[in-house]
mmCIF file of C-alpha atoms and ligand atoms in Angstrom:
data_model
loop_
_atom_site.group_PDB
_atom_site.id
_atom_site.type_symbol
_atom_site.label_atom_id
_atom_site.label_comp_id
_atom_site.label_asym_id
_atom_site.label_seq_id
_atom_site.Cartn_x
_atom_site.Cartn_y
_atom_site.Cartn_z
ATOM 1 C CA MET I 1 -6.576 16.973 57.647
ATOM 2 C CA ALA I 2 -4.635 18.466 54.754
ATOM 3 C CA ALA I 3 -6.737 16.878 52.052
ATOM 4 C CA ASN I 4 -9.570 19.034 50.768
ATOM 5 C CA LEU I 5 -12.527 16.814 51.374
ATOM 6 C CA SER I 6 -15.609 17.675 49.336
ATOM 7 C CA PRO I 7 -19.061 18.243 50.846
ATOM 8 C CA GLU I 8 -20.157 15.049 49.046
ATOM 9 C CA PHE I 9 -17.455 13.088 50.837
ATOM 10 C CA LEU I 10 -18.331 14.606 54.210
ATOM 11 C CA ALA I 11 -22.020 13.848 53.656
ATOM 12 C CA ALA I 12 -21.179 10.241 52.793
ATOM 13 C CA GLU I 13 -19.023 10.020 55.907
ATOM 14 C CA ARG I 14 -21.903 11.306 58.026
ATOM 15 C CA ASP I 15 -24.178 8.660 56.491
ATOM 16 C CA TYR I 16 -21.565 6.037 57.273
ATOM 17 C CA LYS I 17 -21.442 7.085 60.907
ATOM 18 C CA SER I 18 -25.193 6.997 61.308
ATOM 19 C CA ALA I 19 -25.706 3.816 59.235
ATOM 20 C CA GLN I 20 -27.970 1.297 60.955
ATOM 21 C CA THR I 21 -27.577 -1.687 58.646
ATOM 22 C CA HIS I 22 -24.755 -3.373 56.766
ATOM 23 C CA ALA I 23 -26.329 -2.332 53.474
ATOM 24 C CA GLU I 24 -26.379 1.331 54.532
ATOM 25 C CA LYS I 25 -22.779 1.083 55.733
ATOM 26 C CA ILE I 26 -21.609 -0.439 52.469
ATOM 27 C CA ALA I 27 -23.494 2.135 50.369
ATOM 28 C CA ALA I 28 -22.001 5.020 52.368
ATOM 29 C CA LEU I 29 -18.459 3.606 52.172
ATOM 30 C CA GLU I 30 -18.803 3.148 48.405
ATOM 31 C CA ARG I 31 -19.819 6.803 48.118
ATOM 32 C CA MET I 32 -16.905 7.836 50.327
ATOM 33 C CA LEU I 33 -14.520 5.914 48.098
ATOM 34 C CA SER I 34 -15.875 7.467 44.908
ATOM 35 C CA THR I 35 -15.787 11.026 46.275
ATOM 36 C CA VAL I 36 -12.481 11.003 48.138
ATOM 37 C CA PRO I 37 -9.908 13.140 46.259
ATOM 38 C CA LYS I 38 -7.393 10.755 44.703
ATOM 39 C CA HIS I 39 -3.881 11.959 45.442
ATOM 40 C CA LYS I 40 -0.867 11.163 47.580
ATOM 41 C CA GLY I 41 -2.234 13.002 50.613
ATOM 42 C CA THR I 42 -5.287 10.762 50.837
ATOM 43 C CA GLU I 43 -3.652 7.380 50.211
ATOM 44 C CA LYS I 44 -3.947 6.334 53.816
ATOM 45 C CA LEU I 45 -7.556 7.447 53.930
ATOM 46 C CA GLN I 46 -8.364 5.558 50.706
ATOM 47 C CA ALA I 47 -6.757 2.421 52.082
ATOM 48 C CA ASP I 48 -8.706 2.829 55.294
ATOM 49 C CA ILE I 49 -12.039 3.151 53.458
ATOM 50 C CA LYS I 50 -11.237 0.075 51.344
ATOM 51 C CA ARG I 51 -10.404 -1.899 54.455
ATOM 52 C CA ARG I 52 -13.659 -0.884 56.144
ATOM 53 C CA LEU I 53 -15.589 -1.647 52.961
ATOM 54 C CA SER I 54 -14.250 -5.166 52.657
ATOM 55 C CA GLN I 55 -14.881 -5.710 56.366
ATOM 56 C CA ALA I 56 -18.505 -4.494 56.023
ATOM 57 C CA ARG I 57 -19.043 -6.700 52.945
ATOM 58 C CA LYS I 58 -17.674 -9.680 54.817
ATOM 59 C CA GLU I 59 -19.936 -9.077 57.817
ATOM 60 C CA SER I 60 -22.928 -8.566 55.563
ATOM 61 C CA HIS I 61 -22.145 -11.831 53.789
ATOM 62 C CA GLU I 62 -21.822 -13.692 57.079
ATOM 63 C CA LYS I 63 -25.112 -12.244 58.276
ATOM 64 C CA GLY I 64 -26.817 -13.427 55.100
ATOM 65 C CA GLY I 65 -25.409 -16.911 55.583
ATOM 66 C CA ALA I 66 -27.537 -19.901 56.393
ATOM 67 C CA HIS I 67 -26.807 -20.114 60.103
ATOM 68 C CA ALA I 68 -26.028 -16.610 61.288
ATOM 69 C CA VAL I 69 -29.558 -15.189 61.286
ATOM 70 C CA PRO I 70 -32.769 -17.204 61.460
ATOM 71 C CA PHE I 71 -34.922 -17.125 58.293
ATOM 72 C CA TYR I 72 -37.751 -15.364 60.113
ATOM 73 C CA HIS I 73 -35.631 -12.493 61.379
ATOM 74 C CA ILE I 74 -36.685 -9.238 59.736
ATOM 75 C CA GLU I 75 -34.080 -6.524 60.015
ATOM 76 C CA LYS I 76 -35.660 -3.263 61.117
ATOM 77 C CA GLU I 77 -35.907 -0.492 58.588
ATOM 78 C CA GLY I 78 -37.454 2.948 58.760
ATOM 79 C CA ALA I 79 -38.848 4.639 61.852
ATOM 80 C CA GLY I 80 -40.377 1.535 63.407
ATOM 81 C CA GLN I 81 -41.452 -2.049 62.791
ATOM 82 C CA VAL I 82 -45.101 -3.034 63.192
ATOM 83 C CA VAL I 83 -46.158 -6.660 63.008
ATOM 84 C CA LEU I 84 -49.651 -7.523 61.703
ATOM 85 C CA LEU I 85 -51.249 -10.310 63.708
ATOM 86 C CA GLY I 86 -54.504 -12.145 63.439
ATOM 87 C CA PRO I 87 -56.518 -15.205 62.539
ATOM 88 C CA PRO I 88 -56.406 -16.777 59.039
ATOM 89 C CA ASN I 89 -58.023 -14.857 56.177
ATOM 90 C CA SER I 90 -58.491 -11.582 58.034
ATOM 91 C CA GLY I 91 -56.723 -9.659 55.274
ATOM 92 C CA LYS I 92 -53.245 -9.139 56.743
ATOM 93 C CA SER I 93 -51.529 -9.861 53.455
ATOM 94 C CA GLN I 94 -54.019 -7.746 51.527
ATOM 95 C CA LEU I 95 -53.291 -4.872 53.918
ATOM 96 C CA VAL I 96 -49.540 -5.150 53.323
ATOM 97 C CA CYS I 97 -50.233 -5.154 49.564
ATOM 98 C CA ALA I 98 -52.420 -2.061 49.899
ATOM 99 C CA LEU I 99 -49.967 -0.040 51.956
ATOM 100 C CA THR I 100 -46.532 -1.122 50.707
ATOM 101 C CA HIS I 101 -44.736 -2.268 47.581
ATOM 102 C CA ALA I 102 -44.387 -5.765 49.033
ATOM 103 C CA ARG I 103 -46.550 -8.434 47.400
ATOM 104 C CA PRO I 104 -47.296 -11.246 49.842
ATOM 105 C CA GLU I 105 -49.732 -13.794 48.451
ATOM 106 C CA VAL I 106 -53.420 -13.022 49.076
ATOM 107 C CA ALA I 107 -55.917 -15.868 48.892
ATOM 108 C CA ASP I 108 -59.275 -16.933 50.245
ATOM 109 C CA TYR I 109 -57.923 -20.064 51.886
ATOM 110 C CA PRO I 110 -56.086 -20.103 55.233
ATOM 111 C CA PHE I 111 -52.330 -20.436 55.777
ATOM 112 C CA THR I 112 -51.321 -18.824 52.495
ATOM 113 C CA THR I 113 -48.679 -16.850 54.330
ATOM 114 C CA ARG I 114 -45.884 -19.045 55.670
ATOM 115 C CA LEU I 115 -43.075 -16.543 56.070
ATOM 116 C CA PRO I 116 -42.912 -13.088 57.606
ATOM 117 C CA THR I 117 -42.934 -10.563 54.766
ATOM 118 C CA PRO I 118 -41.809 -6.992 55.338
ATOM 119 C CA GLY I 119 -42.892 -3.911 53.407
ATOM 120 C CA MET I 120 -42.349 -0.196 53.851
ATOM 121 C CA MET I 121 -45.387 2.020 54.388
ATOM 122 C CA ARG I 122 -45.264 5.761 54.036
ATOM 123 C CA PHE I 123 -47.010 7.997 56.562
ATOM 124 C CA GLU I 124 -46.579 11.658 55.617
ATOM 125 C CA ASN I 125 -42.789 12.036 55.614
ATOM 126 C CA VAL I 126 -41.851 8.894 57.561
ATOM 127 C CA GLN I 127 -41.413 5.267 56.565
ATOM 128 C CA ILE I 128 -42.886 2.583 58.787
ATOM 129 C CA GLN I 129 -42.093 -1.088 58.278
ATOM 130 C CA LEU I 130 -45.034 -3.491 58.245
ATOM 131 C CA VAL I 131 -44.487 -7.208 58.705
ATOM 132 C CA ASP I 132 -47.058 -9.646 57.345
ATOM 133 C CA THR I 133 -47.204 -12.880 59.329
ATOM 134 C CA PRO I 134 -48.810 -16.323 59.226
ATOM 135 C CA PRO I 135 -52.006 -16.628 61.275
ATOM 136 C CA ILE I 136 -52.399 -17.308 64.974
ATOM 137 C CA SER I 137 -55.018 -20.042 65.151
ATOM 138 C CA PRO I 138 -55.955 -23.195 67.093
ATOM 139 C CA GLU I 139 -55.197 -25.294 63.976
ATOM 140 C CA PHE I 140 -51.617 -24.175 63.699
ATOM 141 C CA THR I 141 -49.347 -21.326 64.702
ATOM 142 C CA GLU I 142 -45.778 -21.119 63.417
ATOM 143 C CA PRO I 143 -43.390 -21.849 66.329
ATOM 144 C CA TRP I 144 -41.122 -18.908 65.448
ATOM 145 C CA LEU I 145 -43.896 -16.298 65.423
ATOM 146 C CA PRO I 146 -43.277 -15.225 69.061
ATOM 147 C CA GLN I 147 -39.725 -14.176 68.126
ATOM 148 C CA VAL I 148 -41.020 -11.985 65.326
ATOM 149 C CA ILE I 149 -43.558 -10.376 67.661
ATOM 150 C CA ARG I 150 -40.961 -9.756 70.335
ATOM 151 C CA ASN I 151 -38.554 -8.211 67.862
ATOM 152 C CA ALA I 152 -41.111 -5.693 66.532
ATOM 153 C CA ASN I 153 -41.730 -2.238 67.986
ATOM 154 C CA ALA I 154 -45.505 -2.740 68.013
ATOM 155 C CA GLY I 155 -48.253 -5.097 66.931
ATOM 156 C CA VAL I 156 -51.668 -4.666 65.364
ATOM 157 C CA LEU I 157 -54.488 -7.157 65.525
ATOM 158 C CA VAL I 158 -56.200 -7.478 62.134
ATOM 159 C CA VAL I 159 -59.625 -9.162 62.074
ATOM 160 C CA ASP I 160 -62.426 -9.709 59.585
ATOM 161 C CA VAL I 161 -65.384 -8.018 61.300
ATOM 162 C CA ASN I 162 -67.805 -10.218 59.331
ATOM 163 C CA ASP I 163 -66.310 -13.524 60.366
ATOM 164 C CA PRO I 164 -68.864 -15.303 62.610
ATOM 165 C CA ALA I 165 -65.941 -16.531 64.729
ATOM 166 C CA VAL I 166 -64.354 -13.107 65.186
ATOM 167 C CA LEU I 167 -64.880 -12.938 68.972
ATOM 168 C CA ASP I 168 -63.318 -16.363 69.503
ATOM 169 C CA GLN I 169 -60.478 -15.376 67.195
ATOM 170 C CA ILE I 170 -59.744 -12.231 69.191
ATOM 171 C CA GLU I 171 -59.783 -14.194 72.448
ATOM 172 C CA PHE I 172 -57.578 -16.914 70.985
ATOM 173 C CA VAL I 173 -54.958 -14.425 69.840
ATOM 174 C CA ARG I 174 -55.062 -12.751 73.230
ATOM 175 C CA ASP I 175 -54.659 -16.055 75.120
ATOM 176 C CA THR I 176 -51.811 -17.135 72.841
ATOM 177 C CA LEU I 177 -49.951 -13.879 73.381
ATOM 178 C CA ASP I 178 -50.645 -13.970 77.121
ATOM 179 C CA GLN I 179 -49.275 -17.494 77.440
ATOM 180 C CA GLY I 180 -46.186 -16.587 75.471
ATOM 181 C CA ARG I 181 -45.780 -13.448 77.629
ATOM 182 C CA LEU I 182 -45.847 -11.446 74.483
ATOM 183 C CA PRO I 183 -46.876 -7.812 74.267
ATOM 184 C CA LEU I 184 -50.586 -7.434 73.527
ATOM 185 C CA PRO I 185 -51.465 -5.231 70.593
ATOM 186 C CA GLU I 186 -53.152 -1.951 71.494
ATOM 187 C CA LEU I 187 -54.698 -1.436 68.091
ATOM 188 C CA LEU I 188 -57.424 -3.515 66.470
ATOM 189 C CA ALA I 189 -57.983 -3.079 62.744
ATOM 190 C CA GLY I 190 -61.523 -4.170 61.844
ATOM 191 C CA ASN I 191 -61.074 -5.159 58.204
ATOM 192 C CA LYS I 192 -63.447 -5.826 55.294
ATOM 193 C CA THR I 193 -65.780 -2.966 56.244
ATOM 194 C CA ASP I 194 -66.559 -2.575 52.536
ATOM 195 C CA LEU I 195 -68.932 -5.539 52.799
ATOM 196 C CA PRO I 196 -72.653 -5.171 53.582
ATOM 197 C CA GLY I 197 -73.462 -5.158 57.293
ATOM 198 C CA ALA I 198 -69.806 -4.753 58.218
ATOM 199 C CA ARG I 199 -70.259 -1.325 59.771
ATOM 200 C CA ASP I 200 -72.664 -2.658 62.404
ATOM 201 C CA ASN I 201 -70.325 -5.542 63.160
ATOM 202 C CA PHE I 202 -67.484 -3.100 63.601
ATOM 203 C CA THR I 203 -69.485 -0.857 65.933
ATOM 204 C CA ALA I 204 -70.412 -3.862 68.064
ATOM 205 C CA LEU I 205 -66.748 -4.916 68.313
ATOM 206 C CA GLN I 206 -65.690 -1.417 69.155
ATOM 207 C CA GLU I 207 -68.209 -1.196 71.999
ATOM 208 C CA LEU I 208 -67.260 -4.581 73.319
ATOM 209 C CA TYR I 209 -63.534 -3.888 73.349
ATOM 210 C CA ALA I 210 -63.603 -0.228 74.332
ATOM 211 C CA GLY I 211 -60.787 0.277 76.825
ATOM 212 C CA ARG I 212 -58.854 -2.746 75.661
ATOM 213 C CA TYR I 213 -58.166 -1.885 72.048
ATOM 214 C CA ARG I 214 -58.225 1.238 70.036
ATOM 215 C CA CYS I 215 -60.349 0.200 67.040
ATOM 216 C CA VAL I 216 -60.092 1.408 63.448
ATOM 217 C CA ALA I 217 -62.543 0.346 60.736
ATOM 218 C CA ILE I 218 -60.720 -0.308 57.479
ATOM 219 C CA SER I 219 -60.963 -2.044 54.162
ATOM 220 C CA ALA I 220 -57.711 -3.349 52.730
ATOM 221 C CA ALA I 221 -59.561 -4.142 49.512
ATOM 222 C CA SER I 222 -61.222 -0.766 48.901
ATOM 223 C CA GLY I 223 -58.680 1.415 50.700
ATOM 224 C CA LEU I 224 -61.251 2.782 53.152
ATOM 225 C CA ASN I 225 -59.653 4.584 56.133
ATOM 226 C CA LEU I 226 -56.167 3.391 55.321
ATOM 227 C CA ASP I 227 -54.806 6.900 55.890
ATOM 228 C CA GLN I 228 -56.353 6.853 59.364
ATOM 229 C CA PHE I 229 -54.828 3.420 59.929
ATOM 230 C CA ALA I 230 -51.382 4.692 58.910
ATOM 231 C CA ARG I 231 -51.684 7.583 61.362
ATOM 232 C CA ALA I 232 -52.745 5.178 64.107
ATOM 233 C CA LEU I 233 -49.568 3.165 63.494
ATOM 234 C CA PHE I 234 -47.444 6.297 63.717
ATOM 235 C CA GLU I 235 -49.104 7.135 67.044
ATOM 236 C CA LEU I 236 -48.730 3.571 68.253
ATOM 237 C CA LEU I 237 -44.977 3.766 67.732
ATOM 238 C CA GLU I 238 -44.846 6.893 69.917
ATOM 239 C CA LEU I 239 -42.594 8.761 67.559
ATOM 240 C CA VAL I 240 -41.792 12.424 67.246
ATOM 241 C CA ARG I 241 -40.401 14.183 64.199
ATOM 242 C CA VAL I 242 -37.836 16.873 64.626
ATOM 243 C CA TYR I 243 -36.552 19.141 61.871
ATOM 244 C CA THR I 244 -33.205 20.824 62.034
ATOM 245 C CA LYS I 245 -32.378 24.160 60.573
ATOM 246 C CA PRO I 246 -28.755 25.206 60.230
ATOM 247 C CA PRO I 247 -28.525 28.847 61.397
ATOM 248 C CA GLY I 248 -29.180 31.198 58.498
ATOM 249 C CA LYS I 249 -30.200 28.382 56.164
ATOM 250 C CA LYS I 250 -33.508 27.169 54.801
ATOM 251 C CA LEU I 251 -35.597 24.666 56.658
ATOM 252 C CA ASP I 252 -36.063 21.241 55.074
ATOM 253 C CA LEU I 253 -39.405 19.738 56.086
ATOM 254 C CA THR I 254 -39.072 16.659 53.897
ATOM 255 C CA ALA I 255 -36.474 14.832 55.961
ATOM 256 C CA PRO I 256 -37.294 14.719 59.666
ATOM 257 C CA PHE I 257 -35.180 13.082 62.307
ATOM 258 C CA VAL I 258 -37.456 10.525 63.896
ATOM 259 C CA LEU I 259 -37.082 9.939 67.623
ATOM 260 C CA ARG I 260 -38.972 8.095 70.335
ATOM 261 C CA ARG I 261 -41.367 10.149 72.431
ATOM 262 C CA GLY I 262 -39.520 11.530 75.453
ATOM 263 C CA ALA I 263 -36.314 12.188 73.503
ATOM 264 C CA THR I 264 -34.414 15.370 74.293
ATOM 265 C CA VAL I 265 -32.647 18.125 72.370
ATOM 266 C CA GLN I 266 -29.427 16.238 73.127
ATOM 267 C CA ASP I 267 -30.800 13.049 71.513
ATOM 268 C CA ALA I 268 -31.797 15.017 68.417
ATOM 269 C CA ALA I 269 -28.337 16.565 68.175
ATOM 270 C CA ARG I 270 -26.762 13.129 68.415
ATOM 271 C CA MET I 271 -28.841 11.976 65.444
ATOM 272 C CA VAL I 272 -27.532 14.831 63.327
ATOM 273 C CA HIS I 273 -23.979 13.872 64.107
ATOM 274 C CA LYS I 274 -22.293 11.721 66.713
ATOM 275 C CA ASP I 275 -19.904 14.493 67.800
ATOM 276 C CA PHE I 276 -22.429 17.223 67.327
ATOM 277 C CA ALA I 277 -24.084 16.791 70.693
ATOM 278 C CA GLU I 278 -20.845 17.558 72.524
ATOM 279 C CA HIS I 279 -19.961 20.635 70.513
ATOM 280 C CA MET I 280 -23.416 22.131 70.797
ATOM 281 C CA THR I 281 -23.470 25.225 72.974
ATOM 282 C CA TYR I 282 -27.209 25.832 72.790
ATOM 283 C CA ALA I 283 -30.257 25.221 70.627
ATOM 284 C CA ARG I 284 -33.189 27.332 69.592
ATOM 285 C CA LEU I 285 -36.608 25.823 69.323
ATOM 286 C CA PHE I 286 -39.284 26.843 66.836
ATOM 287 C CA ARG I 287 -42.646 25.259 67.357
ATOM 288 C CA GLY I 288 -44.725 25.330 64.211
ATOM 289 C CA SER I 289 -43.659 27.228 61.140
ATOM 290 C CA GLY I 290 -44.121 30.978 60.867
ATOM 291 C CA GLU I 291 -42.824 31.633 64.356
ATOM 292 C CA ARG I 292 -39.916 33.970 64.132
ATOM 293 C CA GLU I 293 -38.586 33.929 67.646
ATOM 294 C CA GLY I 294 -36.697 30.814 68.607
ATOM 295 C CA LEU I 295 -36.843 29.930 72.251
ATOM 296 C CA MET I 296 -33.470 29.013 73.742
ATOM 297 C CA VAL I 297 -33.630 25.482 75.139
ATOM 298 C CA GLU I 298 -31.466 23.232 77.279
ATOM 299 C CA ARG I 299 -30.037 19.890 76.172
ATOM 300 C CA THR I 300 -32.443 18.101 78.495
ATOM 301 C CA HIS I 301 -35.501 19.750 76.955
ATOM 302 C CA VAL I 302 -37.989 17.139 75.699
ATOM 303 C CA VAL I 303 -38.864 17.547 72.025
ATOM 304 C CA GLU I 304 -42.350 17.271 70.514
ATOM 305 C CA ASP I 305 -43.580 16.177 67.104
ATOM 306 C CA ALA I 306 -42.980 18.878 64.457
ATOM 307 C CA ASP I 307 -40.419 20.774 66.543
ATOM 308 C CA ILE I 308 -37.822 22.708 64.602
ATOM 309 C CA LEU I 309 -34.390 22.931 66.176
ATOM 310 C CA GLU I 310 -31.546 25.219 65.341
ATOM 311 C CA PHE I 311 -28.287 23.954 66.840
ATOM 312 C CA HIS I 312 -25.537 26.372 67.668
ATOM 313 C CA ILE I 313 -22.106 24.857 67.922
ATOM 314 C CA GLN I 314 -18.742 26.086 69.065
ATOM 315 C CA HIS I 315 -16.442 27.098 66.237
ATOM 316 C CA HIS I 316 -12.695 26.855 66.498
ATOM 317 C CA GLU I 317 -11.724 29.061 63.553
HETATM 318 N N1 GDP Y 1 -64.195 -7.722 50.823
HETATM 319 C C1 GDP Y 1 -62.929 -7.703 51.294
HETATM 320 N N2 GDP Y 1 -62.150 -8.788 51.150
HETATM 321 C C2 GDP Y 1 -60.888 -8.729 51.631
HETATM 322 C C3 GDP Y 1 -60.381 -7.571 52.265
HETATM 323 N N3 GDP Y 1 -59.110 -7.831 52.655
HETATM 324 C C4 GDP Y 1 -58.828 -9.087 52.263
HETATM 325 N N4 GDP Y 1 -59.899 -9.646 51.643
HETATM 326 C C5 GDP Y 1 -59.997 -11.010 51.086
HETATM 327 O O1 GDP Y 1 -59.870 -11.932 52.154
HETATM 328 C C6 GDP Y 1 -59.115 -13.069 51.764
HETATM 329 C C7 GDP Y 1 -57.944 -13.268 52.693
HETATM 330 O O2 GDP Y 1 -57.025 -12.209 52.515
HETATM 331 P P1 GDP Y 1 -55.508 -12.366 52.939
HETATM 332 O O3 GDP Y 1 -54.895 -11.023 52.830
HETATM 333 O O4 GDP Y 1 -54.846 -13.477 52.206
HETATM 334 O O5 GDP Y 1 -55.686 -12.781 54.475
HETATM 335 P P2 GDP Y 1 -54.568 -13.208 55.557
HETATM 336 O O6 GDP Y 1 -54.681 -14.674 55.713
HETATM 337 O O7 GDP Y 1 -54.968 -12.492 56.796
HETATM 338 O O8 GDP Y 1 -53.249 -12.761 55.024
HETATM 339 C C8 GDP Y 1 -58.720 -12.825 50.321
HETATM 340 O O9 GDP Y 1 -59.660 -13.502 49.497
HETATM 341 C C9 GDP Y 1 -58.848 -11.343 50.141
HETATM 342 O O10 GDP Y 1 -59.141 -10.981 48.823
HETATM 343 C C10 GDP Y 1 -61.254 -6.428 52.396
HETATM 344 O O11 GDP Y 1 -60.913 -5.367 52.926
HETATM 345 N N5 GDP Y 1 -62.509 -6.563 51.892
HETATM 346 MG MG1 MG Y 2 -51.638 -13.888 54.636
#
């Protein structure tokens, strides 16, 4: 193209191509429009961006409409969506308050939470989306809850380890999920371990459910072990972080590409740019910082968490 497109424009265009949501698409298109050089040679391009922008705004509007998307649908954001499940009053909402900027209502009476409430949690350099939900209980369970569970990438069972009914509660949740053919959570968060006697209760639960759940003792109120809980969620999502280093340039460890476990060098390249994967001739892999020699790897090579990749592409100059 004849027009001299600025790096800012090209970056915005890359964001547009990798945008996952309408909001991201609109934001990227707005940046493209503001950074495109304004002259005769780019008139067609400007018109094209404006057309795509109005189309994206229209779609976003339709999606936000009353009938297009059900009220309980939570659009995924970040590296993965984890739904918090459990009986009433176990501290699910408190946990979302402790780990995210979201502020679902916390109260000592049941059924305070009536709607799924999302919030973004930070674990090291990745964002994980938590979804607070109404309780699963014999008294009442919201009929739409199964959809929310199915839509999530993973679930966590949050219980109050001091509740005398905790064993029945765990069994009830399990039966409900079983009957709905819903995925069973693999992680059990034993909450309220700040209270006296809670540690023993937690240990008993852990022994009882060894093999069925991975158990983490936490306190949403005091913040105890919440960093361990965040790590457990990252592991639950089976994610790997890959860093890319343009040849001869500095490595940026703040912005990983987050992929599912089992992803390959080719998948990582595709995340950098849609066309990138095809033009790549080879990649070098650096495992852990400080290593100077980069191993040459194939496209099909499976990446691991913390891998650093240097992509080499064909140039046509
Ligand atoms: N001591 C203690 N109380 C907690 C903790 N987490 C939540 N609570 C209290 O338990 C009650 C229920 O909490 P909430 O988050 O609304 O439970 P939810 O129904 O599972 O969402 C509230 O009174 C909270 O203040 C905790 O870690 N320790
Ligand atoms: Mg709640």
